[in-house]
Structure formats: structure tokens, C-alpha cells
mmCIF file of C-alpha atoms in Angstrom:
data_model
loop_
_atom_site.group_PDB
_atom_site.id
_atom_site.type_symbol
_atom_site.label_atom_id
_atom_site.label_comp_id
_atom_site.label_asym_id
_atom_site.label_seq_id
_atom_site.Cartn_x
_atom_site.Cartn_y
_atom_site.Cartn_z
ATOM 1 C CA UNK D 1 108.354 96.174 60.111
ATOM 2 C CA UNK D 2 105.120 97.861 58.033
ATOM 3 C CA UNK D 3 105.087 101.213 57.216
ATOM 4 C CA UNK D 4 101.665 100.946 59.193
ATOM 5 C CA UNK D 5 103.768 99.445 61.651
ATOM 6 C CA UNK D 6 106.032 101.737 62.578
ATOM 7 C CA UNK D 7 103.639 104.956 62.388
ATOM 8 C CA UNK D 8 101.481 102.791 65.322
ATOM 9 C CA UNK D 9 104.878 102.424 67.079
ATOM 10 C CA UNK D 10 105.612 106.007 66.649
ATOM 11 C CA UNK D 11 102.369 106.878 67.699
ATOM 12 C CA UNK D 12 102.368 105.140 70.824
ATOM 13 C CA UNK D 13 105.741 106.225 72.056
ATOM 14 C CA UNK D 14 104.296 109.435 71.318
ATOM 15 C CA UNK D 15 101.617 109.298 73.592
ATOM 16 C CA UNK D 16 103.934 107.261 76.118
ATOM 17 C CA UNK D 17 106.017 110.777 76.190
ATOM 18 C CA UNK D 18 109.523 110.512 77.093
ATOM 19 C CA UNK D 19 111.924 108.074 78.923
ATOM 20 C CA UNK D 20 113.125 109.723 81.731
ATOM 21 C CA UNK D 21 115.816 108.130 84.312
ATOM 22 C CA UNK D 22 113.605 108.491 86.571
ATOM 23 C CA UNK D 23 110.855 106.457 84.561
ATOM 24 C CA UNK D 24 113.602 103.878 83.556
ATOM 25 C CA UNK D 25 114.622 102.801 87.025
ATOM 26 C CA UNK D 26 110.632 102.839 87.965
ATOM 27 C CA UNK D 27 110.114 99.909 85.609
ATOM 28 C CA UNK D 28 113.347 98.128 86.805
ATOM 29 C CA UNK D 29 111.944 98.510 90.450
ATOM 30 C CA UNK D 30 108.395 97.015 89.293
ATOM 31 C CA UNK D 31 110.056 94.312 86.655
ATOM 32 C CA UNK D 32 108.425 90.802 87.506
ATOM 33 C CA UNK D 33 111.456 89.046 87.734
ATOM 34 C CA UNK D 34 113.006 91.455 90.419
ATOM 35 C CA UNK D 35 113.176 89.977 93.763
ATOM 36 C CA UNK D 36 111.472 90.682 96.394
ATOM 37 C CA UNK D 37 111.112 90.917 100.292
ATOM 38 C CA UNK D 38 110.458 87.129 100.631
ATOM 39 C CA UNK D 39 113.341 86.486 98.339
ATOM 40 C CA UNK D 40 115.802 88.391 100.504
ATOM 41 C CA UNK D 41 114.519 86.806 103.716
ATOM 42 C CA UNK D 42 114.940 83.160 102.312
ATOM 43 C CA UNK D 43 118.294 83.714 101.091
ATOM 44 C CA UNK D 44 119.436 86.403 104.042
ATOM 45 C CA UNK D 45 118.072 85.068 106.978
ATOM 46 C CA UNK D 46 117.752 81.397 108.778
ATOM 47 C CA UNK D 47 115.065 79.869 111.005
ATOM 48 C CA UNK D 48 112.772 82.268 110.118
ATOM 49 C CA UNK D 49 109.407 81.263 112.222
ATOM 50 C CA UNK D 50 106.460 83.599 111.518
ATOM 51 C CA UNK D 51 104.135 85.400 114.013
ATOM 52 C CA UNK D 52 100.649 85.824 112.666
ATOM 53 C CA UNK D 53 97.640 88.200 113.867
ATOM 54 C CA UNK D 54 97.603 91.421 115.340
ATOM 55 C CA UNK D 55 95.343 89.836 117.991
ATOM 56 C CA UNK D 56 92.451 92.515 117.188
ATOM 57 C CA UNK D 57 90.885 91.469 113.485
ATOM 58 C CA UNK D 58 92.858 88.920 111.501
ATOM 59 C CA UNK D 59 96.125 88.051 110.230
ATOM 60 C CA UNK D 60 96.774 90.054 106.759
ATOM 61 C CA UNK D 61 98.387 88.063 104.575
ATOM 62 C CA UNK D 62 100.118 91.468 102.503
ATOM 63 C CA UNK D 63 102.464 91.206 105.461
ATOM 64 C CA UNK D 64 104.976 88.821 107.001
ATOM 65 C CA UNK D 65 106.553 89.118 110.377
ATOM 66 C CA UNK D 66 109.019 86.643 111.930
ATOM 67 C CA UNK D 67 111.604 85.856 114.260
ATOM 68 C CA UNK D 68 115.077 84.738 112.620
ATOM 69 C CA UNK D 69 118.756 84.583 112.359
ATOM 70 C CA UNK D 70 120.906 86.579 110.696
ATOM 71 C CA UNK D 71 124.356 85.778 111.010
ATOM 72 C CA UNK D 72 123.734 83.525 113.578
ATOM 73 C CA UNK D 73 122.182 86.710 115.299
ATOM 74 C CA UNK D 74 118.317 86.647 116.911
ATOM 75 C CA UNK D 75 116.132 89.370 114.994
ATOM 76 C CA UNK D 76 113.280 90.230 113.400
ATOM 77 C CA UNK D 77 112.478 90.516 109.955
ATOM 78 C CA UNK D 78 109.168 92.191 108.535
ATOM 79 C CA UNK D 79 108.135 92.114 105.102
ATOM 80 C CA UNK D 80 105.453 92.881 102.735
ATOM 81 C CA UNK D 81 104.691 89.905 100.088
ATOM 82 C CA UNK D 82 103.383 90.900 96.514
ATOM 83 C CA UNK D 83 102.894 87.127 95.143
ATOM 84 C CA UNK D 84 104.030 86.012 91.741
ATOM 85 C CA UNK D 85 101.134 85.031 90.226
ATOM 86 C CA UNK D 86 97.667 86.868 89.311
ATOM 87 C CA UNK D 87 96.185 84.333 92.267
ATOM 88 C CA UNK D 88 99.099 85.023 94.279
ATOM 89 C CA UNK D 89 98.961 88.590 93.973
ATOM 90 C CA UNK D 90 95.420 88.554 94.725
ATOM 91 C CA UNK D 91 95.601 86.314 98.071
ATOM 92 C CA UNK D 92 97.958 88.899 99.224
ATOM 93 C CA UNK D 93 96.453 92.561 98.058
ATOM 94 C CA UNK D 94 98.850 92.743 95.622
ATOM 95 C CA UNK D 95 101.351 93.405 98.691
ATOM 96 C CA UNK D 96 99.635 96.328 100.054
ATOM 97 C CA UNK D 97 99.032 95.950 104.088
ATOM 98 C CA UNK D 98 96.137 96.249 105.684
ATOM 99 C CA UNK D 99 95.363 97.883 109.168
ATOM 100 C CA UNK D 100 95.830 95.050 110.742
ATOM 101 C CA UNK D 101 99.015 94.152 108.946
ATOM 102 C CA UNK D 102 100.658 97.438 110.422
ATOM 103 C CA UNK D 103 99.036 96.335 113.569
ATOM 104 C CA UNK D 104 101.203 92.665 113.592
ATOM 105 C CA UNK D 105 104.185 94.324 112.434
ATOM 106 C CA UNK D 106 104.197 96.292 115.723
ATOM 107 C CA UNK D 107 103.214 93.734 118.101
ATOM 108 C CA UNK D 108 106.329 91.828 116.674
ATOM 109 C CA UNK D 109 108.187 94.780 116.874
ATOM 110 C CA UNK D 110 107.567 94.987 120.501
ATOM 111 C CA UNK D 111 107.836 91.430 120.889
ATOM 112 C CA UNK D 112 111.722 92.204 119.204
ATOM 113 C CA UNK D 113 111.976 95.196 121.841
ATOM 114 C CA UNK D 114 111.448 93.153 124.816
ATOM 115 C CA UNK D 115 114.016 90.128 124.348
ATOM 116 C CA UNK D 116 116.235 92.767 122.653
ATOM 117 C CA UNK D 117 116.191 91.996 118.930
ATOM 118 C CA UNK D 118 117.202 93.865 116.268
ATOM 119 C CA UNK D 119 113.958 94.910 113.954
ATOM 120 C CA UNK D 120 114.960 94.431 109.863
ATOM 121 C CA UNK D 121 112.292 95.666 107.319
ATOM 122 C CA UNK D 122 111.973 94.964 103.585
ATOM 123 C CA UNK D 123 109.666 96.639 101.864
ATOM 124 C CA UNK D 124 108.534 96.857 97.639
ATOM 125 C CA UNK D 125 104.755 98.205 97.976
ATOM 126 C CA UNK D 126 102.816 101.151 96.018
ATOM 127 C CA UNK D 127 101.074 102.179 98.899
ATOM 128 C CA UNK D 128 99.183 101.064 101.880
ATOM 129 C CA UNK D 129 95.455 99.018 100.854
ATOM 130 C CA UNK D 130 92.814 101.518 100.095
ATOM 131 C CA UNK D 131 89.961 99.998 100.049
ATOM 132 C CA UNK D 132 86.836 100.970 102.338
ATOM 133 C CA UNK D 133 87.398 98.127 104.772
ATOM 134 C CA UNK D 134 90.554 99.337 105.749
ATOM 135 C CA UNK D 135 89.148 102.921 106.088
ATOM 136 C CA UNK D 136 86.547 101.663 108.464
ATOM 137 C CA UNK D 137 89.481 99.509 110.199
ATOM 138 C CA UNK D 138 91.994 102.893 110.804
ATOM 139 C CA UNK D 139 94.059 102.421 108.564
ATOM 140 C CA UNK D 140 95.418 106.116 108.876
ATOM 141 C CA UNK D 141 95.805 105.732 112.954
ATOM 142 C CA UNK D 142 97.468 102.204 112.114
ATOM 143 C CA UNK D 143 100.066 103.657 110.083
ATOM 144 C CA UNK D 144 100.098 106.647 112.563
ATOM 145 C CA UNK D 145 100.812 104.607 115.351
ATOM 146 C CA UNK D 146 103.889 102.332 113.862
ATOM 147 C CA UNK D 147 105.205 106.233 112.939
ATOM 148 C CA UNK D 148 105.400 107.031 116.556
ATOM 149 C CA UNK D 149 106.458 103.998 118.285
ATOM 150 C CA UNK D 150 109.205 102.799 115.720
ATOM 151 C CA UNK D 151 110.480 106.439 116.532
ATOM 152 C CA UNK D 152 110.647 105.251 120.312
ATOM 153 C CA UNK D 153 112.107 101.396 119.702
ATOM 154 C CA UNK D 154 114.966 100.595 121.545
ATOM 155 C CA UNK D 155 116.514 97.933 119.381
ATOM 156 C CA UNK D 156 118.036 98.780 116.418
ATOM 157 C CA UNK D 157 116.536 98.648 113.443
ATOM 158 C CA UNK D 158 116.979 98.975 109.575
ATOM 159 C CA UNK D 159 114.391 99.085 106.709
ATOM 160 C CA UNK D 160 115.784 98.666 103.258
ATOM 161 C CA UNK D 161 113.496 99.689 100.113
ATOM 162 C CA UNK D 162 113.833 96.728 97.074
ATOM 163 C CA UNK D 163 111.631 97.844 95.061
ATOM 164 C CA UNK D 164 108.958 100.456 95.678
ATOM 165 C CA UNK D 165 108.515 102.407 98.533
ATOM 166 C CA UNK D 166 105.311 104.188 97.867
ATOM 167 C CA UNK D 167 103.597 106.853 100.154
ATOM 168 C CA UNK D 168 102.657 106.371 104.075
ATOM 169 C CA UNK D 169 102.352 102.593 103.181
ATOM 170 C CA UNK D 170 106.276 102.354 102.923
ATOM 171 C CA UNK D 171 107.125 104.965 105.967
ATOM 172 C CA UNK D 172 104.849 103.197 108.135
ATOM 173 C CA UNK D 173 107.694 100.740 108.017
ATOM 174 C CA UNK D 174 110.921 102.602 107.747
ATOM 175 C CA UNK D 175 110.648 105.089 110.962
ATOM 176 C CA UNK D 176 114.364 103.051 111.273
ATOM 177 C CA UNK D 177 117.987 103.785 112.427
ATOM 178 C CA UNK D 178 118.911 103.355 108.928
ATOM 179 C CA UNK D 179 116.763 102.928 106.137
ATOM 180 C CA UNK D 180 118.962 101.829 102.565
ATOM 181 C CA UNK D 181 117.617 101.739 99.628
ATOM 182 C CA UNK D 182 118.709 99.396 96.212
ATOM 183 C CA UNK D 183 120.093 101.561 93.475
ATOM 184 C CA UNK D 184 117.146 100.842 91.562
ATOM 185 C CA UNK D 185 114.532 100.997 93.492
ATOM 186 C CA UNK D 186 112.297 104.446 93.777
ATOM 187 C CA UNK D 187 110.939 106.196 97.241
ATOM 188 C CA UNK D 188 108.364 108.200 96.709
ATOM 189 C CA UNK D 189 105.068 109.774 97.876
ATOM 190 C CA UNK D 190 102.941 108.968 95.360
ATOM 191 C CA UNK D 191 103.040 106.613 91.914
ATOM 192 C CA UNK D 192 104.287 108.339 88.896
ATOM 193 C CA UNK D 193 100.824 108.048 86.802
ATOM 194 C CA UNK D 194 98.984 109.125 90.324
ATOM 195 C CA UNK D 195 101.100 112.422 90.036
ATOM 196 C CA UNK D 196 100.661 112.838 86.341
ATOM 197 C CA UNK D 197 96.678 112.330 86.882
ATOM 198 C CA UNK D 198 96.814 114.952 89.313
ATOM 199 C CA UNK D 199 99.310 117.537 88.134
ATOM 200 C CA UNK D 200 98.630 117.330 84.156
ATOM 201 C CA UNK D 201 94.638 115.086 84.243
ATOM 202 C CA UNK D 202 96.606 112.615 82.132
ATOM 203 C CA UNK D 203 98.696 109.296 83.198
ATOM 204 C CA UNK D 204 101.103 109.230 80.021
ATOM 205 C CA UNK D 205 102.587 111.761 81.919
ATOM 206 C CA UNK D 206 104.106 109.107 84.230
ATOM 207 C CA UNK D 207 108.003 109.679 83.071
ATOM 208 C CA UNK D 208 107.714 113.452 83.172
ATOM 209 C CA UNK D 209 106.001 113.327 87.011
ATOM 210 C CA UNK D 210 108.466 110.671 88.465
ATOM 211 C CA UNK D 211 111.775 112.738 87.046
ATOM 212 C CA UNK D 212 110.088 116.064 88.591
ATOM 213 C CA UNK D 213 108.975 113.821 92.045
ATOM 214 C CA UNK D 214 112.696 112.664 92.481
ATOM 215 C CA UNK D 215 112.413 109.333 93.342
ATOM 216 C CA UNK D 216 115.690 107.437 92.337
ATOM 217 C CA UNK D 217 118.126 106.621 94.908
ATOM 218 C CA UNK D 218 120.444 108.988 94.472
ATOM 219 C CA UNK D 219 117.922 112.155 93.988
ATOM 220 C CA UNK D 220 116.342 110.475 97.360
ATOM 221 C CA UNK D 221 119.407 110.400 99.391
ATOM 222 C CA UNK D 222 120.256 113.592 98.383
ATOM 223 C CA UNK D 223 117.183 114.977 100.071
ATOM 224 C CA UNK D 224 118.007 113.221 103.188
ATOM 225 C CA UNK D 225 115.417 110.489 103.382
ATOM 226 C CA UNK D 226 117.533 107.346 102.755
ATOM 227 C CA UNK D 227 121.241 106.565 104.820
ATOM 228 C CA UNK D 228 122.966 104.125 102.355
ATOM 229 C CA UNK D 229 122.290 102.693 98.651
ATOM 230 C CA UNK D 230 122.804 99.359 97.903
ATOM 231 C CA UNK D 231 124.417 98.630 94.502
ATOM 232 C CA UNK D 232 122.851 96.066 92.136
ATOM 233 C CA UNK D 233 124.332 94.090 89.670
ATOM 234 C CA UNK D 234 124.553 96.176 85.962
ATOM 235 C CA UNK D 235 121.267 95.774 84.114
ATOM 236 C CA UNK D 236 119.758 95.263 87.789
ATOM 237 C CA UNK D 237 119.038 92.608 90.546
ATOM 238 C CA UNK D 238 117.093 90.176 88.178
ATOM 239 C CA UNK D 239 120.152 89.642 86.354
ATOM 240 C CA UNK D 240 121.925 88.450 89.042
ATOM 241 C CA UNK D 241 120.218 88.159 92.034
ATOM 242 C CA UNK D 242 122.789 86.017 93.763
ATOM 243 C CA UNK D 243 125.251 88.744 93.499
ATOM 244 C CA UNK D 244 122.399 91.453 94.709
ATOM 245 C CA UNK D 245 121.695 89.375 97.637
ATOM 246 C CA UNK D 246 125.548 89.279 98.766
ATOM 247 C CA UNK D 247 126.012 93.162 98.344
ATOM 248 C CA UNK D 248 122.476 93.818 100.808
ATOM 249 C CA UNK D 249 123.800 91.143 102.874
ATOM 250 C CA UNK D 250 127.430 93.471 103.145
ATOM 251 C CA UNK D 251 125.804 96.233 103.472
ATOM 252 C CA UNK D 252 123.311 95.002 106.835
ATOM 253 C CA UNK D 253 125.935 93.478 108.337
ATOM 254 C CA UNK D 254 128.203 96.971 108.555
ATOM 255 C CA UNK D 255 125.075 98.973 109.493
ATOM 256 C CA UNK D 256 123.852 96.380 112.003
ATOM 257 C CA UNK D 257 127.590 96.339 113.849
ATOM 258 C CA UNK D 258 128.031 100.121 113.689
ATOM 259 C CA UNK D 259 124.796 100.677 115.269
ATOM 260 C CA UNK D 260 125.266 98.269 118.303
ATOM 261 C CA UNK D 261 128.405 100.119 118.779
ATOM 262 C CA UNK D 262 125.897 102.992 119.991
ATOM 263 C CA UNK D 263 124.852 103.630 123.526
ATOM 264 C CA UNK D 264 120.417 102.886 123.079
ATOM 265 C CA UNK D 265 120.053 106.416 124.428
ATOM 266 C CA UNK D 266 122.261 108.061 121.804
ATOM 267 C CA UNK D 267 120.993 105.925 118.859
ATOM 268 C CA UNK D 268 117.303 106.731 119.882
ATOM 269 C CA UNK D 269 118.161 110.214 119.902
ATOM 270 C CA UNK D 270 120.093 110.293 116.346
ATOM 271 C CA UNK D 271 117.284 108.469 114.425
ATOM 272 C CA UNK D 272 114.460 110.762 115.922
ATOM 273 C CA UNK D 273 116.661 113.554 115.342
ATOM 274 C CA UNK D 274 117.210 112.495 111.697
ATOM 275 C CA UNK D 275 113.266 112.270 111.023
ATOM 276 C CA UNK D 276 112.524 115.329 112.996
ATOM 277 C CA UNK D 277 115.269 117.305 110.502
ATOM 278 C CA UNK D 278 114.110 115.692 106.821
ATOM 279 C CA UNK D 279 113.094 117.905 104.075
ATOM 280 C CA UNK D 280 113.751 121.384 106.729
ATOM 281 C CA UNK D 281 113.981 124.323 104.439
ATOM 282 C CA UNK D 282 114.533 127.690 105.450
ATOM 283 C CA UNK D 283 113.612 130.847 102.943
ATOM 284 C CA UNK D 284 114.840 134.581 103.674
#
């Protein structure tokens, strides 16, 4: 390497700042090779046989909802798709749902609550779509709405985070039971260069805002807000995503059986209780 080289390299770590945990398991959870939702589903689940529309506006394609079988078991499995591709990506808003995307996911889920189904999400989205059209659509109430009546679903039900779980675009999918998390994925309520822009007017500051946001697994389950982390494979899940599959697949399995040992009146109670108590602080 130049001399000329190595002062542009220096220069632009510089202005990158510095590499935070936090940061480092931000770019594992947005690496292009990681898998995600759909990759779980087609390797988790069998017979999967989707349900399209929210029977209002239109079936949003950032979002797929279908009835499967998981371990030979009838449920349903939501999930947001990203695409590989730039035209991929773009047919699907770049995996962020729509209105009526929320709106589909909870006619399914209801759809799952009346033959008695248990309700699996898997979600890896920044946030939910922003545009204008969506405004005008409700996007807030949508998201409002899935909020309320997961909180009331009488089916169990578990979301797992895979890769991002940004803002009200994530929760509006993981009022669950139990919501697990990979161990290098990142919860959070905002992106880290969204933070930075706000806190410090300047998007380098992306490393320093998601260390100080605590959004790694275990800074996230500390606070209360996740049940379980998954572990991934070392170096993460695109290494080996075989092996990540199997230790999800472990850890739905246990979850699923403890929480159809419940009575549907306790295990309603615990998971609104559990929402109802997250990030409670008390001062003197």
C-alpha cells in the first residue's frame, strides 16, 4: 500500500469513528449473505401455503403470511421478505411492510386463532414503509391495531428477531409469548445513523449511537424486551447457516412445548403482563 494510500485509509476510518460491539454485530445482522425470514421458513417449516390480501387495499408483497407445519404441527408463520437482489429488494420495499401488510398479518393471525394454531413470526426489517402512501393508508393505526390484538391472541405465539428489528415496524410483530432473538441480530428503536443524525447532526456517528442505544442481544435481554437468544455459529449464521437453522429450530421447539403446557388464560395473562412491565423504572 501507498503512502497516499494509507493516509486515505486513515482518513476514512477517521471519519468512520470507532468500532463499537455494538456497531460490529449491526453489520453482521445487515451482512448480505445472512439469512433471512424466508430462509428459515423453507428450511423450518413444511407445506407452507400462503394467504394473500388484507381484503381492504392489496396484498403487500414486504410481507408473507402462511399456513404450515412445523414438526408435523399446524401453525402459522409470518414473515417479512427483503429480496436478494436490487430488483428483488425493490419489488418488496426493501422488506419494510406496508399498512396493509400489518393488516394480512392479522387477518391470518385470526384465521390461526380460530382453528387454534400457533402464530410464529420472523422478522429482519429497519422499520415499517414510510412513504406518504402508507401515511394516507394508517399506517400508525395498522401497527396500533396488531399491538393490541396480538396482546389478546389466544394461541401461542413466538416472534424471533434474525436480523434487524427496527422501531414500531418490528413490535408490530412481536406483541408474542416469547419473542428470541439471534445472538447477532440488534433490536432497536431506531437505526444507528438515524440516532447519530439526531443526537450529534452527523451519521459517522453510527457506532457511537448504536453502543449508547443498546441494541445487541444481550444488552436487549437485559432490559427485558427479548425471552431467549439464539446462538449462531462463530463468525455468525452466514458461515454456517445449516447449523444456525438447527439451533432456532431447538430453541422453537422447547418454547413452543413449554407454552402449550400453559392453561390459555394464564399464558394470556403472563405475556400482557410481561409487555405491560418492560422498561418500568422507578426514581426516589
Amino acid at each position: 500500500m501507498t503512502e497516499q494510500a494509507a493516509e486515505k485509509l486513515e482518513q476514512v476510518q477517521a471519519a468512520a469513528g470507532p468500532v463499537t460491539e455494538a456497531w460490529r454485530k449491526t453489520e453482521l445482522a445487515r451482512h448480505p449473505q445472512r439469512p433471512d425470514p424466508m430462509d428459515f421458513i423453507g428450511s423450518l417449516f413444511t407445506n407452507f401455503s400462503e394467504i394473500h390480501g388484507d381484503r381492504a387495499f392489496g396484498d403487500d408483497l414486504a410481507l408473507k403470511c402462511g399456513m404450515a407445519r412445523f414438526h408435523n404441527e399446524e401453525v402459522l408463520v409470518i414473515a417479512n421478505v427483503k429480496g436478494r437482489g436490487i430488483k428483488e429488494k425493490i419489488r418488496h420495499n426493501f422488506g419494510s411492510p406496508n399498512p396493509e401488510g400489518y393488516r394480512k398479518a392479522l387477518r391470518a393471525m385470526k384465521i390461526a386463532e380460530k382453528f387454534g394454531r400457533p402464530v410464529f413470526t420472523l422478522i429482519d426489517l429497519v422499520g415499517a414503509a414510510p412513504g406518504l402512501g402508507a401515511e394516507e393508508r394508517g399506517q400508525a393505526e395498522a401497527i396500533a391495531r396488531n399491538l393490541r390484538e396480538m396482546s389478546r391472541l389466544r394461541v401461542p405465539t413466538i416472534a424471533t428477531i434474525t436480523g434487524e428489528g427496527g422501531s414500531g415496524g418490528a413490535l408490530g410483530l412481536a406483541v408474542s409469548d416469547r419473542v428470541l432473538m439471534l445472538e447477532n441480530a440488534v433490536y432497536s428503536v431506531i437505526s444507528p445513523e438515524g440516532c447519530a443524525s439526531i443526537l450529534w447532526r452527523d451519521a459517522s456517528n453510527r457506532a457511537l449511537a448504536a453502543e449508547a442505544m443498546k441494541t445487541t442481544s444481550p444488552d436487549v435481554k437485559a432490559l427485558g424486551c427479548v425471552d431467549d437468544v439464539v446462538p449462531e455459529p462463530v463468525g455468525g449464521a452466514h458461515l454456517d447457516e445449516a447449523a444456525s437453522i438447527a439451533m432456532l429450530d431447538e430453541k422453537l421447539r422447547w418454547h413452543l412445548a413449554d407454552l402449550r403446557s400453559l392453561p390459555v388464560e394464564e399464558m394470556v395473562r403472563r405475556r400482557q403482563a410481561k409487555f405491560r412491565s418492560i422498561a418500568q423504572f422507578y426514581t426516589s
